[in-house]
Amino acid sequence: MPSMDYIFKLWMSHGITTSREVGCGLGANYTISEKRRSERNEITAPRLVVHCGFPTGFSEGKQARDWVKAIKRKGANGIKFFGGNPRVLEAAFDEAKKQELRTAFHHAQMSVSRVNVLTSARWGLTSMEHWYGLPEALFDDRVVQDYPFDYNYNNEQDRFGEAGRLWRQAAKPGSDKWNAVMEELLSLDFTLDPTFTIYEANRDVMRAKNADWHADYTLPSVWRFFQPNRVLHGSYHFDWTTKDEIDWKKNFQLWMAFVNEYKNRGGRVTAGSDSGFIFKLYGFGYIRELELLQEAGFHPLEVIKSATLNGAELIGREADLGSVEPGKLADLVIIDENPVRNFKVLYGTGHMRLNDDTNEVERVGGVKYTIKDGIIYDAVAMRADVRAMVKAAKNAEAGAGSSYLKAD
């Protein structure tokens, strides 16, 4: 993990004033401590809504209930689930409701045949992350996806390669099964948080790897983490093929069709990124998610609603966040371009445009100021801080005889 100052400044300089931080990857105590420092505006950071990762190894409901109570006492806002014993999970969900904790779920393939999106939504799940568990809920001629016989979940190229062939095994758009699943999720006031952006490299590795911002904003350590590696999570493009990319393009089409129709029927869709993996950088990956929601069929104003009011509703803060209204907190993004016309102007690297007066190509846009709790933050200066961090890290490694592009 890079420093949180690096991550926070990338978030804030892209207009992110609130982050639902799921998993507590650096530990619950540290993450909750950062949450409290941000609440007091002692650090340059978004307000953090902390969801700690639920342990998958519990065998009894009492263990789950005790853990949920303990995480509430620590100051967490919610729980992120990955899978586990259905009896234990159901007890955890029940206790979470009693403790007024919100819930998120990445339905991992190791247990999705026992607990898919419909199962967890019926227990009271607040939102599903990514899309795992949704195609499985749409199966109408199988229970388990069509895995190769030598499939290895711990080989992440296997895992993500086969994930890109999953939506085609689900019920077809407009079918009875498709409609039944969608209608039940809508009736449960369920939220989809698709994070399209984190899987985008699977349909075009070259695009993700050569994004404009890597040179100036990606730390050497983060760049190395992105390279193919059989140990590190998300660094799995060991031998990614043309067919893998084609399968993922088709996967995206079906996935996006469900998400867009869910929105059209009144369902809540939010904007998240899961950045920090698979060539996706903090802040930049979030803006890319806005573009991908538009690709899915959202009008730009619907995209902005997903990124603002819908997100506030998801975390239960719509009374004071998510829209510009009297009495709400002053969270604003100031920019000298029109993002409704073009979301690219929100990127920290700006948007490339030809100046017809000078016949020169210019970079325009980039967030100018981010206002959180009425406090004005200079987004341009924050991005300069990040560039300085990256330059210093490269210089330090060069002095030590390391190579920025070395992948080992």
mmCIF file of C-alpha atoms in Angstrom:
data_model
loop_
_atom_site.group_PDB
_atom_site.id
_atom_site.type_symbol
_atom_site.label_atom_id
_atom_site.label_comp_id
_atom_site.label_asym_id
_atom_site.label_seq_id
_atom_site.Cartn_x
_atom_site.Cartn_y
_atom_site.Cartn_z
ATOM 1 C CA MET A 1 0.000 0.000 0.000
ATOM 2 C CA PRO A 2 1.213 3.518 -0.753
ATOM 3 C CA SER A 3 0.823 6.162 1.948
ATOM 4 C CA MET A 4 -2.713 7.280 2.738
ATOM 5 C CA ASP A 5 -1.633 10.885 2.100
ATOM 6 C CA TYR A 6 -0.941 9.879 -1.519
ATOM 7 C CA ILE A 7 -4.324 8.155 -1.853
ATOM 8 C CA PHE A 8 -6.295 10.868 -0.062
ATOM 9 C CA LYS A 9 -4.812 13.654 -2.196
ATOM 10 C CA LEU A 10 -5.574 11.773 -5.402
ATOM 11 C CA TRP A 11 -9.164 11.277 -4.218
ATOM 12 C CA MET A 12 -9.662 14.838 -3.029
ATOM 13 C CA SER A 13 -8.033 16.381 -6.105
ATOM 14 C CA HIS A 14 -10.589 14.532 -8.257
ATOM 15 C CA GLY A 15 -13.513 15.913 -6.277
ATOM 16 C CA ILE A 16 -14.122 12.911 -4.014
ATOM 17 C CA THR A 17 -15.303 14.233 -0.642
ATOM 18 C CA THR A 18 -16.690 10.971 0.782
ATOM 19 C CA SER A 19 -15.324 7.462 0.386
ATOM 20 C CA ARG A 20 -16.980 4.254 1.496
ATOM 21 C CA GLU A 21 -13.804 2.428 2.471
ATOM 22 C CA VAL A 22 -14.542 -1.304 2.336
ATOM 23 C CA GLY A 23 -12.412 -4.098 3.730
ATOM 24 C CA CYS A 24 -10.196 -2.226 6.234
ATOM 25 C CA GLY A 25 -7.117 -3.464 4.374
ATOM 26 C CA LEU A 26 -4.764 -1.643 6.752
ATOM 27 C CA GLY A 27 -6.631 -2.852 9.822
ATOM 28 C CA ALA A 28 -9.808 -1.694 11.539
ATOM 29 C CA ASN A 29 -8.064 0.366 14.217
ATOM 30 C CA TYR A 30 -5.978 2.345 11.717
ATOM 31 C CA THR A 31 -8.830 2.906 9.263
ATOM 32 C CA ILE A 32 -11.242 4.037 11.981
ATOM 33 C CA SER A 33 -8.547 6.324 13.396
ATOM 34 C CA GLU A 34 -8.162 7.949 9.950
ATOM 35 C CA LYS A 35 -11.939 8.254 9.755
ATOM 36 C CA ARG A 36 -12.012 10.219 13.011
ATOM 37 C CA ARG A 37 -9.104 12.449 11.984
ATOM 38 C CA SER A 38 -10.936 13.243 8.758
ATOM 39 C CA GLU A 39 -14.157 13.986 10.664
ATOM 40 C CA ARG A 40 -12.205 16.574 12.676
ATOM 41 C CA ASN A 41 -10.618 17.874 9.438
ATOM 42 C CA GLU A 42 -7.151 17.292 10.894
ATOM 43 C CA ILE A 43 -5.966 15.738 7.638
ATOM 44 C CA THR A 44 -6.536 16.374 3.940
ATOM 45 C CA ALA A 45 -8.894 13.503 3.260
ATOM 46 C CA PRO A 46 -12.445 12.640 2.278
ATOM 47 C CA ARG A 47 -14.791 11.644 5.075
ATOM 48 C CA LEU A 48 -14.492 7.883 5.426
ATOM 49 C CA VAL A 49 -17.390 5.472 5.802
ATOM 50 C CA VAL A 50 -15.659 2.377 7.148
ATOM 51 C CA HIS A 51 -16.849 -1.156 6.275
ATOM 52 C CA CYS A 52 -14.610 -3.823 7.808
ATOM 53 C CA GLY A 53 -14.090 -7.195 6.135
ATOM 54 C CA PHE A 54 -16.019 -10.094 7.682
ATOM 55 C CA PRO A 55 -13.847 -13.148 8.512
ATOM 56 C CA THR A 56 -14.727 -16.126 6.321
ATOM 57 C CA GLY A 57 -13.602 -18.791 8.782
ATOM 58 C CA PHE A 58 -16.329 -18.575 11.450
ATOM 59 C CA SER A 59 -18.270 -21.811 11.990
ATOM 60 C CA GLU A 60 -20.905 -20.637 14.486
ATOM 61 C CA GLY A 61 -23.478 -17.881 14.433
ATOM 62 C CA LYS A 62 -22.439 -16.679 17.897
ATOM 63 C CA GLN A 63 -18.910 -15.979 16.645
ATOM 64 C CA ALA A 64 -20.378 -13.870 13.867
ATOM 65 C CA ARG A 65 -22.674 -11.940 16.200
ATOM 66 C CA ASP A 66 -19.873 -11.257 18.680
ATOM 67 C CA TRP A 67 -17.618 -9.985 15.875
ATOM 68 C CA VAL A 68 -20.333 -7.696 14.509
ATOM 69 C CA LYS A 69 -20.942 -6.199 17.965
ATOM 70 C CA ALA A 70 -17.201 -5.688 18.465
ATOM 71 C CA ILE A 71 -16.714 -3.918 15.134
ATOM 72 C CA LYS A 72 -19.628 -1.621 15.934
ATOM 73 C CA ARG A 73 -18.018 -0.724 19.274
ATOM 74 C CA LYS A 74 -14.771 0.110 17.462
ATOM 75 C CA GLY A 75 -16.600 2.688 15.370
ATOM 76 C CA ALA A 76 -17.169 0.952 12.015
ATOM 77 C CA ASN A 77 -20.089 2.010 9.832
ATOM 78 C CA GLY A 78 -20.617 -1.300 8.142
ATOM 79 C CA ILE A 79 -19.342 -4.713 7.047
ATOM 80 C CA LYS A 80 -18.026 -6.098 3.784
ATOM 81 C CA PHE A 81 -18.673 -9.793 3.164
ATOM 82 C CA PHE A 82 -16.885 -12.150 0.792
ATOM 83 C CA GLY A 83 -18.554 -15.477 1.530
ATOM 84 C CA GLY A 84 -18.612 -18.278 4.065
ATOM 85 C CA ASN A 85 -21.015 -20.658 5.774
ATOM 86 C CA PRO A 86 -24.605 -19.569 4.951
ATOM 87 C CA ARG A 87 -25.828 -20.096 8.533
ATOM 88 C CA VAL A 88 -23.021 -17.922 9.867
ATOM 89 C CA LEU A 89 -23.573 -15.254 7.243
ATOM 90 C CA GLU A 90 -27.303 -15.084 7.948
ATOM 91 C CA ALA A 91 -26.599 -14.600 11.667
ATOM 92 C CA ALA A 92 -24.102 -11.831 10.829
ATOM 93 C CA PHE A 93 -26.644 -10.034 8.655
ATOM 94 C CA ASP A 94 -29.266 -10.297 11.366
ATOM 95 C CA GLU A 95 -26.890 -8.842 13.941
ATOM 96 C CA ALA A 96 -25.773 -6.108 11.542
ATOM 97 C CA LYS A 97 -29.375 -4.938 11.230
ATOM 98 C CA LYS A 98 -29.731 -4.890 15.022
ATOM 99 C CA GLN A 99 -26.527 -2.862 15.307
ATOM 100 C CA GLU A 100 -27.646 -0.524 12.484
ATOM 101 C CA LEU A 101 -24.602 -1.369 10.371
ATOM 102 C CA ARG A 102 -24.779 -1.285 6.578
ATOM 103 C CA THR A 103 -23.502 -4.150 4.480
ATOM 104 C CA ALA A 104 -21.611 -4.723 1.231
ATOM 105 C CA PHE A 105 -20.830 -8.056 -0.438
ATOM 106 C CA HIS A 106 -18.290 -9.316 -2.962
ATOM 107 C CA HIS A 107 -19.834 -12.744 -3.617
ATOM 108 C CA ALA A 108 -16.623 -14.712 -4.114
ATOM 109 C CA GLN A 109 -16.741 -17.749 -6.397
ATOM 110 C CA MET A 110 -15.713 -20.074 -3.563
ATOM 111 C CA SER A 111 -19.162 -19.839 -1.958
ATOM 112 C CA VAL A 112 -21.430 -18.160 -4.524
ATOM 113 C CA SER A 113 -23.227 -21.418 -5.340
ATOM 114 C CA ARG A 114 -24.551 -21.345 -1.741
ATOM 115 C CA VAL A 115 -25.083 -17.590 -1.369
ATOM 116 C CA ASN A 116 -25.762 -15.469 -4.427
ATOM 117 C CA VAL A 117 -27.110 -11.913 -4.678
ATOM 118 C CA LEU A 118 -30.734 -12.921 -4.147
ATOM 119 C CA THR A 119 -29.853 -14.876 -1.011
ATOM 120 C CA SER A 120 -27.969 -12.016 0.596
ATOM 121 C CA ALA A 121 -30.448 -9.366 -0.580
ATOM 122 C CA ARG A 122 -33.241 -11.278 1.150
ATOM 123 C CA TRP A 123 -31.154 -11.213 4.343
ATOM 124 C CA GLY A 124 -31.002 -7.420 4.087
ATOM 125 C CA LEU A 125 -27.769 -6.743 2.146
ATOM 126 C CA THR A 126 -27.418 -3.020 1.443
ATOM 127 C CA SER A 127 -25.369 -3.299 -1.763
ATOM 128 C CA MET A 128 -23.512 -5.764 -3.950
ATOM 129 C CA GLU A 129 -20.002 -4.860 -5.134
ATOM 130 C CA HIS A 130 -18.803 -5.581 -8.670
ATOM 131 C CA TRP A 131 -21.118 -8.183 -10.168
ATOM 132 C CA TYR A 132 -20.200 -11.539 -8.680
ATOM 133 C CA GLY A 133 -23.297 -13.364 -7.500
ATOM 134 C CA LEU A 134 -25.648 -11.609 -9.915
ATOM 135 C CA PRO A 135 -25.155 -13.811 -13.000
ATOM 136 C CA GLU A 136 -25.353 -16.846 -10.684
ATOM 137 C CA ALA A 137 -28.747 -15.596 -9.450
ATOM 138 C CA LEU A 138 -29.750 -15.434 -13.133
ATOM 139 C CA PHE A 139 -28.803 -19.049 -13.925
ATOM 140 C CA ASP A 140 -31.783 -20.970 -15.282
ATOM 141 C CA ASP A 141 -30.107 -24.151 -16.564
ATOM 142 C CA ARG A 142 -27.298 -24.723 -14.054
ATOM 143 C CA VAL A 143 -26.178 -24.057 -10.480
ATOM 144 C CA VAL A 144 -22.395 -23.776 -10.977
ATOM 145 C CA GLN A 145 -20.745 -21.903 -13.829
ATOM 146 C CA ASP A 146 -19.094 -23.910 -16.585
ATOM 147 C CA TYR A 147 -15.604 -24.146 -15.113
ATOM 148 C CA PRO A 148 -12.805 -25.917 -17.010
ATOM 149 C CA PHE A 149 -11.904 -29.155 -15.280
ATOM 150 C CA ASP A 150 -8.439 -27.860 -14.388
ATOM 151 C CA TYR A 151 -9.705 -24.502 -13.055
ATOM 152 C CA ASN A 152 -7.636 -23.104 -10.183
ATOM 153 C CA TYR A 153 -9.207 -20.236 -8.236
ATOM 154 C CA ASN A 154 -5.800 -19.306 -6.804
ATOM 155 C CA ASN A 155 -4.453 -18.799 -10.323
ATOM 156 C CA GLU A 156 -5.934 -15.373 -10.901
ATOM 157 C CA GLN A 157 -5.699 -15.582 -14.674
ATOM 158 C CA ASP A 158 -7.968 -18.630 -14.405
ATOM 159 C CA ARG A 159 -10.232 -16.806 -11.998
ATOM 160 C CA PHE A 160 -10.645 -13.587 -13.976
ATOM 161 C CA GLY A 161 -10.518 -15.296 -17.364
ATOM 162 C CA GLU A 162 -13.472 -17.519 -16.518
ATOM 163 C CA ALA A 163 -15.277 -14.623 -14.831
ATOM 164 C CA GLY A 164 -15.289 -12.964 -18.254
ATOM 165 C CA ARG A 165 -17.360 -15.848 -19.651
ATOM 166 C CA LEU A 166 -19.958 -15.867 -16.883
ATOM 167 C CA TRP A 167 -22.646 -13.431 -18.057
ATOM 168 C CA ARG A 168 -23.210 -15.463 -21.240
ATOM 169 C CA GLN A 169 -24.201 -18.407 -19.035
ATOM 170 C CA ALA A 170 -26.931 -16.358 -17.312
ATOM 171 C CA ALA A 171 -30.518 -15.828 -18.407
ATOM 172 C CA LYS A 172 -30.887 -13.626 -21.471
ATOM 173 C CA PRO A 173 -31.984 -9.972 -21.264
ATOM 174 C CA GLY A 174 -35.760 -9.681 -21.221
ATOM 175 C CA SER A 175 -36.314 -13.338 -20.286
ATOM 176 C CA ASP A 176 -38.650 -14.380 -17.477
ATOM 177 C CA LYS A 177 -35.708 -15.201 -15.197
ATOM 178 C CA TRP A 178 -33.969 -11.879 -15.977
ATOM 179 C CA ASN A 179 -37.141 -9.956 -15.144
ATOM 180 C CA ALA A 180 -37.923 -11.970 -12.008
ATOM 181 C CA VAL A 181 -34.466 -11.368 -10.494
ATOM 182 C CA MET A 182 -34.517 -7.682 -11.373
ATOM 183 C CA GLU A 183 -38.021 -7.164 -9.979
ATOM 184 C CA GLU A 184 -37.163 -8.842 -6.683
ATOM 185 C CA LEU A 185 -34.005 -6.759 -6.232
ATOM 186 C CA LEU A 186 -35.994 -3.607 -7.010
ATOM 187 C CA SER A 187 -38.622 -4.578 -4.437
ATOM 188 C CA LEU A 188 -35.870 -4.905 -1.809
ATOM 189 C CA ASP A 189 -34.556 -1.345 -2.501
ATOM 190 C CA PHE A 190 -31.239 -2.959 -3.361
ATOM 191 C CA THR A 191 -28.171 -1.051 -4.585
ATOM 192 C CA LEU A 192 -25.797 -2.046 -7.389
ATOM 193 C CA ASP A 193 -22.225 -0.741 -7.106
ATOM 194 C CA PRO A 194 -20.767 -2.165 -10.331
ATOM 195 C CA THR A 195 -17.178 -0.776 -10.343
ATOM 196 C CA PHE A 196 -16.921 -1.338 -14.102
ATOM 197 C CA THR A 197 -13.574 0.438 -14.155
ATOM 198 C CA ILE A 198 -11.608 -2.110 -12.152
ATOM 199 C CA TYR A 199 -12.274 -4.815 -14.776
ATOM 200 C CA GLU A 200 -11.678 -2.640 -17.824
ATOM 201 C CA ALA A 201 -8.110 -3.841 -18.392
ATOM 202 C CA ASN A 202 -9.547 -7.290 -19.087
ATOM 203 C CA ARG A 203 -11.088 -6.017 -22.326
ATOM 204 C CA ASP A 204 -8.058 -3.885 -23.327
ATOM 205 C CA VAL A 205 -4.871 -4.350 -21.300
ATOM 206 C CA MET A 206 -2.866 -1.973 -23.495
ATOM 207 C CA ARG A 207 -5.268 0.927 -22.892
ATOM 208 C CA ALA A 208 -5.186 0.523 -19.119
ATOM 209 C CA LYS A 209 -1.418 0.056 -18.994
ATOM 210 C CA ASN A 210 -0.686 3.159 -21.082
ATOM 211 C CA ALA A 211 -3.073 5.620 -19.456
ATOM 212 C CA ASP A 212 -1.825 9.227 -19.549
ATOM 213 C CA TRP A 213 -1.509 9.580 -15.791
ATOM 214 C CA HIS A 214 0.834 6.698 -14.982
ATOM 215 C CA ALA A 215 4.020 8.606 -15.835
ATOM 216 C CA ASP A 216 3.461 11.451 -13.375
ATOM 217 C CA TYR A 217 1.035 10.066 -10.792
ATOM 218 C CA THR A 218 1.761 6.345 -10.330
ATOM 219 C CA LEU A 219 4.368 5.539 -7.684
ATOM 220 C CA PRO A 220 7.102 3.068 -8.723
ATOM 221 C CA SER A 221 5.949 0.623 -6.041
ATOM 222 C CA VAL A 222 2.361 0.809 -7.309
ATOM 223 C CA TRP A 223 3.524 0.373 -10.907
ATOM 224 C CA ARG A 224 5.434 -2.780 -9.980
ATOM 225 C CA PHE A 225 2.365 -4.070 -8.125
ATOM 226 C CA PHE A 226 0.355 -3.758 -11.347
ATOM 227 C CA GLN A 227 2.744 -5.944 -13.373
ATOM 228 C CA PRO A 228 2.010 -9.669 -13.945
ATOM 229 C CA ASN A 229 2.850 -11.553 -10.765
ATOM 230 C CA ARG A 230 1.501 -14.877 -9.543
ATOM 231 C CA VAL A 231 1.475 -13.811 -5.893
ATOM 232 C CA LEU A 232 -0.002 -10.293 -5.849
ATOM 233 C CA HIS A 233 -3.782 -9.849 -6.068
ATOM 234 C CA GLY A 234 -5.019 -8.362 -9.334
ATOM 235 C CA SER A 235 -1.663 -8.692 -11.125
ATOM 236 C CA TYR A 236 -2.803 -11.576 -13.267
ATOM 237 C CA HIS A 237 -2.287 -10.774 -16.963
ATOM 238 C CA PHE A 238 0.390 -13.479 -17.264
ATOM 239 C CA ASP A 239 -0.629 -14.575 -20.773
ATOM 240 C CA TRP A 240 -3.790 -12.606 -21.557
ATOM 241 C CA THR A 241 -5.041 -13.418 -25.046
ATOM 242 C CA THR A 242 -7.080 -11.757 -27.769
ATOM 243 C CA LYS A 243 -9.892 -14.193 -26.980
ATOM 244 C CA ASP A 244 -9.815 -13.215 -23.296
ATOM 245 C CA GLU A 245 -10.293 -9.578 -24.271
ATOM 246 C CA ILE A 246 -13.091 -10.411 -26.737
ATOM 247 C CA ASP A 247 -14.904 -12.499 -24.114
ATOM 248 C CA TRP A 248 -14.645 -9.640 -21.628
ATOM 249 C CA LYS A 249 -16.023 -7.147 -24.154
ATOM 250 C CA LYS A 250 -19.091 -9.364 -24.553
ATOM 251 C CA ASN A 251 -19.250 -9.760 -20.775
ATOM 252 C CA PHE A 252 -19.332 -5.977 -20.351
ATOM 253 C CA GLN A 253 -22.184 -5.626 -22.858
ATOM 254 C CA LEU A 254 -24.492 -7.965 -20.919
ATOM 255 C CA TRP A 255 -23.435 -6.635 -17.523
ATOM 256 C CA MET A 256 -23.978 -3.048 -18.609
ATOM 257 C CA ALA A 257 -27.374 -3.950 -20.069
ATOM 258 C CA PHE A 258 -28.548 -5.244 -16.674
ATOM 259 C CA VAL A 259 -27.212 -2.236 -14.767
ATOM 260 C CA ASN A 260 -28.730 0.272 -17.182
ATOM 261 C CA GLU A 261 -32.119 -1.443 -17.168
ATOM 262 C CA TYR A 262 -32.027 -1.619 -13.371
ATOM 263 C CA LYS A 263 -31.501 2.151 -13.303
ATOM 264 C CA ASN A 264 -34.280 2.692 -15.843
ATOM 265 C CA ARG A 265 -36.711 0.718 -13.666
ATOM 266 C CA GLY A 266 -35.932 2.919 -10.677
ATOM 267 C CA GLY A 267 -33.098 0.943 -9.083
ATOM 268 C CA ARG A 268 -30.220 2.627 -7.282
ATOM 269 C CA VAL A 269 -26.798 2.443 -8.939
ATOM 270 C CA THR A 270 -23.734 4.075 -7.394
ATOM 271 C CA ALA A 271 -20.263 5.011 -8.648
ATOM 272 C CA GLY A 272 -17.298 3.161 -7.136
ATOM 273 C CA SER A 273 -13.890 2.227 -8.477
ATOM 274 C CA ASP A 274 -11.983 -0.338 -6.347
ATOM 275 C CA SER A 275 -8.846 1.456 -7.576
ATOM 276 C CA GLY A 276 -5.363 0.417 -6.532
ATOM 277 C CA PHE A 277 -5.405 -2.763 -8.610
ATOM 278 C CA ILE A 278 -5.224 -3.790 -12.296
ATOM 279 C CA PHE A 279 -3.676 -0.542 -13.614
ATOM 280 C CA LYS A 280 -6.391 1.610 -12.010
ATOM 281 C CA LEU A 281 -5.111 4.582 -10.020
ATOM 282 C CA TYR A 282 -6.943 6.313 -7.190
ATOM 283 C CA GLY A 283 -9.062 9.267 -8.337
ATOM 284 C CA PHE A 284 -8.386 8.656 -12.014
ATOM 285 C CA GLY A 285 -10.149 5.281 -11.839
ATOM 286 C CA TYR A 286 -13.195 6.930 -10.277
ATOM 287 C CA ILE A 287 -13.542 9.420 -13.141
ATOM 288 C CA ARG A 288 -13.229 6.532 -15.581
ATOM 289 C CA GLU A 289 -16.162 4.866 -13.788
ATOM 290 C CA LEU A 290 -18.298 7.890 -14.631
ATOM 291 C CA GLU A 291 -17.395 7.456 -18.300
ATOM 292 C CA LEU A 292 -18.241 3.752 -18.163
ATOM 293 C CA LEU A 293 -21.647 4.411 -16.613
ATOM 294 C CA GLN A 294 -22.311 6.705 -19.565
ATOM 295 C CA GLU A 295 -21.158 3.914 -21.905
ATOM 296 C CA ALA A 296 -23.664 1.611 -20.197
ATOM 297 C CA GLY A 297 -26.466 3.936 -21.270
ATOM 298 C CA PHE A 298 -26.707 6.486 -18.464
ATOM 299 C CA HIS A 299 -27.330 10.118 -19.374
ATOM 300 C CA PRO A 300 -24.491 12.233 -17.901
ATOM 301 C CA LEU A 301 -26.954 13.719 -15.390
ATOM 302 C CA GLU A 302 -27.891 10.175 -14.329
ATOM 303 C CA VAL A 303 -24.184 9.444 -13.924
ATOM 304 C CA ILE A 304 -23.766 12.484 -11.678
ATOM 305 C CA LYS A 305 -26.781 11.391 -9.612
ATOM 306 C CA SER A 306 -25.148 7.966 -9.165
ATOM 307 C CA ALA A 307 -21.964 9.678 -7.967
ATOM 308 C CA THR A 308 -23.728 12.074 -5.575
ATOM 309 C CA LEU A 309 -27.251 11.560 -4.223
ATOM 310 C CA ASN A 310 -27.368 7.809 -4.840
ATOM 311 C CA GLY A 311 -24.102 7.382 -2.971
ATOM 312 C CA ALA A 312 -25.393 9.482 -0.092
ATOM 313 C CA GLU A 313 -28.517 7.312 0.106
ATOM 314 C CA LEU A 314 -26.411 4.144 0.105
ATOM 315 C CA ILE A 315 -24.529 5.250 3.220
ATOM 316 C CA GLY A 316 -27.614 6.763 4.881
ATOM 317 C CA ARG A 317 -26.363 10.357 4.624
ATOM 318 C CA GLU A 318 -28.837 11.833 2.129
ATOM 319 C CA ALA A 319 -30.100 14.270 4.784
ATOM 320 C CA ASP A 320 -26.787 16.160 4.736
ATOM 321 C CA LEU A 321 -24.898 15.011 1.617
ATOM 322 C CA GLY A 322 -25.435 14.247 -2.045
ATOM 323 C CA SER A 323 -27.149 17.362 -3.369
ATOM 324 C CA VAL A 324 -26.889 21.141 -3.159
ATOM 325 C CA GLU A 325 -29.683 22.167 -0.794
ATOM 326 C CA PRO A 326 -30.110 24.564 2.140
ATOM 327 C CA GLY A 327 -29.050 22.887 5.374
ATOM 328 C CA LYS A 328 -26.780 20.291 3.764
ATOM 329 C CA LEU A 329 -23.011 20.188 4.204
ATOM 330 C CA ALA A 330 -21.019 22.294 1.748
ATOM 331 C CA ASP A 331 -19.424 19.615 -0.424
ATOM 332 C CA LEU A 332 -18.751 21.036 -3.891
ATOM 333 C CA VAL A 333 -16.458 20.492 -6.870
ATOM 334 C CA ILE A 334 -15.290 23.600 -8.741
ATOM 335 C CA ILE A 335 -14.152 23.267 -12.357
ATOM 336 C CA ASP A 336 -13.930 25.680 -15.285
ATOM 337 C CA GLU A 337 -15.305 23.178 -17.829
ATOM 338 C CA ASN A 338 -18.647 21.382 -18.279
ATOM 339 C CA PRO A 339 -18.414 17.729 -17.131
ATOM 340 C CA VAL A 340 -21.953 17.010 -18.358
ATOM 341 C CA ARG A 341 -20.632 17.577 -21.881
ATOM 342 C CA ASN A 342 -17.434 15.606 -21.293
ATOM 343 C CA PHE A 343 -16.381 13.727 -18.161
ATOM 344 C CA LYS A 344 -12.758 13.744 -19.361
ATOM 345 C CA VAL A 345 -12.389 17.310 -18.084
ATOM 346 C CA LEU A 346 -12.523 15.890 -14.529
ATOM 347 C CA TYR A 347 -9.275 13.943 -14.920
ATOM 348 C CA GLY A 348 -6.274 15.371 -13.092
ATOM 349 C CA THR A 349 -4.372 15.250 -16.376
ATOM 350 C CA GLY A 350 -7.144 17.238 -18.055
ATOM 351 C CA HIS A 351 -8.581 16.795 -21.540
ATOM 352 C CA MET A 352 -6.772 17.220 -24.850
ATOM 353 C CA ARG A 353 -8.295 19.932 -27.048
ATOM 354 C CA LEU A 354 -7.114 21.805 -30.141
ATOM 355 C CA ASN A 355 -7.021 25.581 -29.713
ATOM 356 C CA ASP A 356 -8.261 26.905 -33.055
ATOM 357 C CA ASP A 357 -6.762 30.339 -32.427
ATOM 358 C CA THR A 358 -3.217 29.105 -31.828
ATOM 359 C CA ASN A 359 -3.472 25.746 -33.638
ATOM 360 C CA GLU A 360 -1.851 24.205 -30.540
ATOM 361 C CA VAL A 361 -3.100 21.170 -28.624
ATOM 362 C CA GLU A 362 -3.853 22.133 -25.013
ATOM 363 C CA ARG A 363 -4.821 20.371 -21.843
ATOM 364 C CA VAL A 364 -8.018 21.806 -20.375
ATOM 365 C CA GLY A 365 -9.985 20.994 -17.256
ATOM 366 C CA GLY A 366 -8.993 19.241 -14.094
ATOM 367 C CA VAL A 367 -10.767 19.961 -10.815
ATOM 368 C CA LYS A 368 -9.716 23.405 -9.513
ATOM 369 C CA TYR A 369 -11.104 23.291 -5.978
ATOM 370 C CA THR A 370 -12.698 20.600 -3.848
ATOM 371 C CA ILE A 371 -14.874 21.872 -0.991
ATOM 372 C CA LYS A 372 -15.563 19.502 1.902
ATOM 373 C CA ASP A 373 -17.472 20.641 4.998
ATOM 374 C CA GLY A 374 -17.173 24.194 3.665
ATOM 375 C CA ILE A 375 -13.354 23.974 3.674
ATOM 376 C CA ILE A 376 -11.743 24.879 0.338
ATOM 377 C CA TYR A 377 -8.942 22.594 -0.873
ATOM 378 C CA ASP A 378 -6.725 23.555 -3.797
ATOM 379 C CA ALA A 379 -7.013 20.527 -6.080
ATOM 380 C CA VAL A 380 -4.247 21.762 -8.386
ATOM 381 C CA ALA A 381 -1.839 22.036 -5.454
ATOM 382 C CA MET A 382 -2.804 18.572 -4.174
ATOM 383 C CA ARG A 383 -2.015 17.052 -7.554
ATOM 384 C CA ALA A 384 1.320 18.879 -7.558
ATOM 385 C CA ASP A 385 2.040 17.298 -4.160
ATOM 386 C CA VAL A 386 1.344 13.852 -5.614
ATOM 387 C CA ARG A 387 3.583 14.468 -8.623
ATOM 388 C CA ALA A 388 6.351 15.522 -6.232
ATOM 389 C CA MET A 389 5.894 12.306 -4.229
ATOM 390 C CA VAL A 390 6.191 10.232 -7.402
ATOM 391 C CA LYS A 391 9.256 12.139 -8.633
ATOM 392 C CA ALA A 392 10.990 11.783 -5.259
ATOM 393 C CA ALA A 393 10.290 8.046 -5.181
ATOM 394 C CA LYS A 394 11.670 7.590 -8.694
ATOM 395 C CA ASN A 395 14.778 9.597 -7.865
ATOM 396 C CA ALA A 396 15.326 7.570 -4.683
ATOM 397 C CA GLU A 397 15.059 4.303 -6.588
ATOM 398 C CA ALA A 398 17.334 5.582 -9.362
ATOM 399 C CA GLY A 399 19.904 6.473 -6.739
ATOM 400 C CA ALA A 400 19.628 2.995 -5.297
ATOM 401 C CA GLY A 401 20.142 1.427 -8.717
ATOM 402 C CA SER A 402 16.540 0.300 -9.176
ATOM 403 C CA SER A 403 14.456 0.668 -12.316
ATOM 404 C CA TYR A 404 11.012 2.221 -12.391
ATOM 405 C CA LEU A 405 9.828 -0.230 -15.038
ATOM 406 C CA LYS A 406 11.344 -3.309 -13.473
ATOM 407 C CA ALA A 407 8.504 -5.734 -12.807
ATOM 408 C CA ASP A 408 10.095 -8.033 -10.235
#
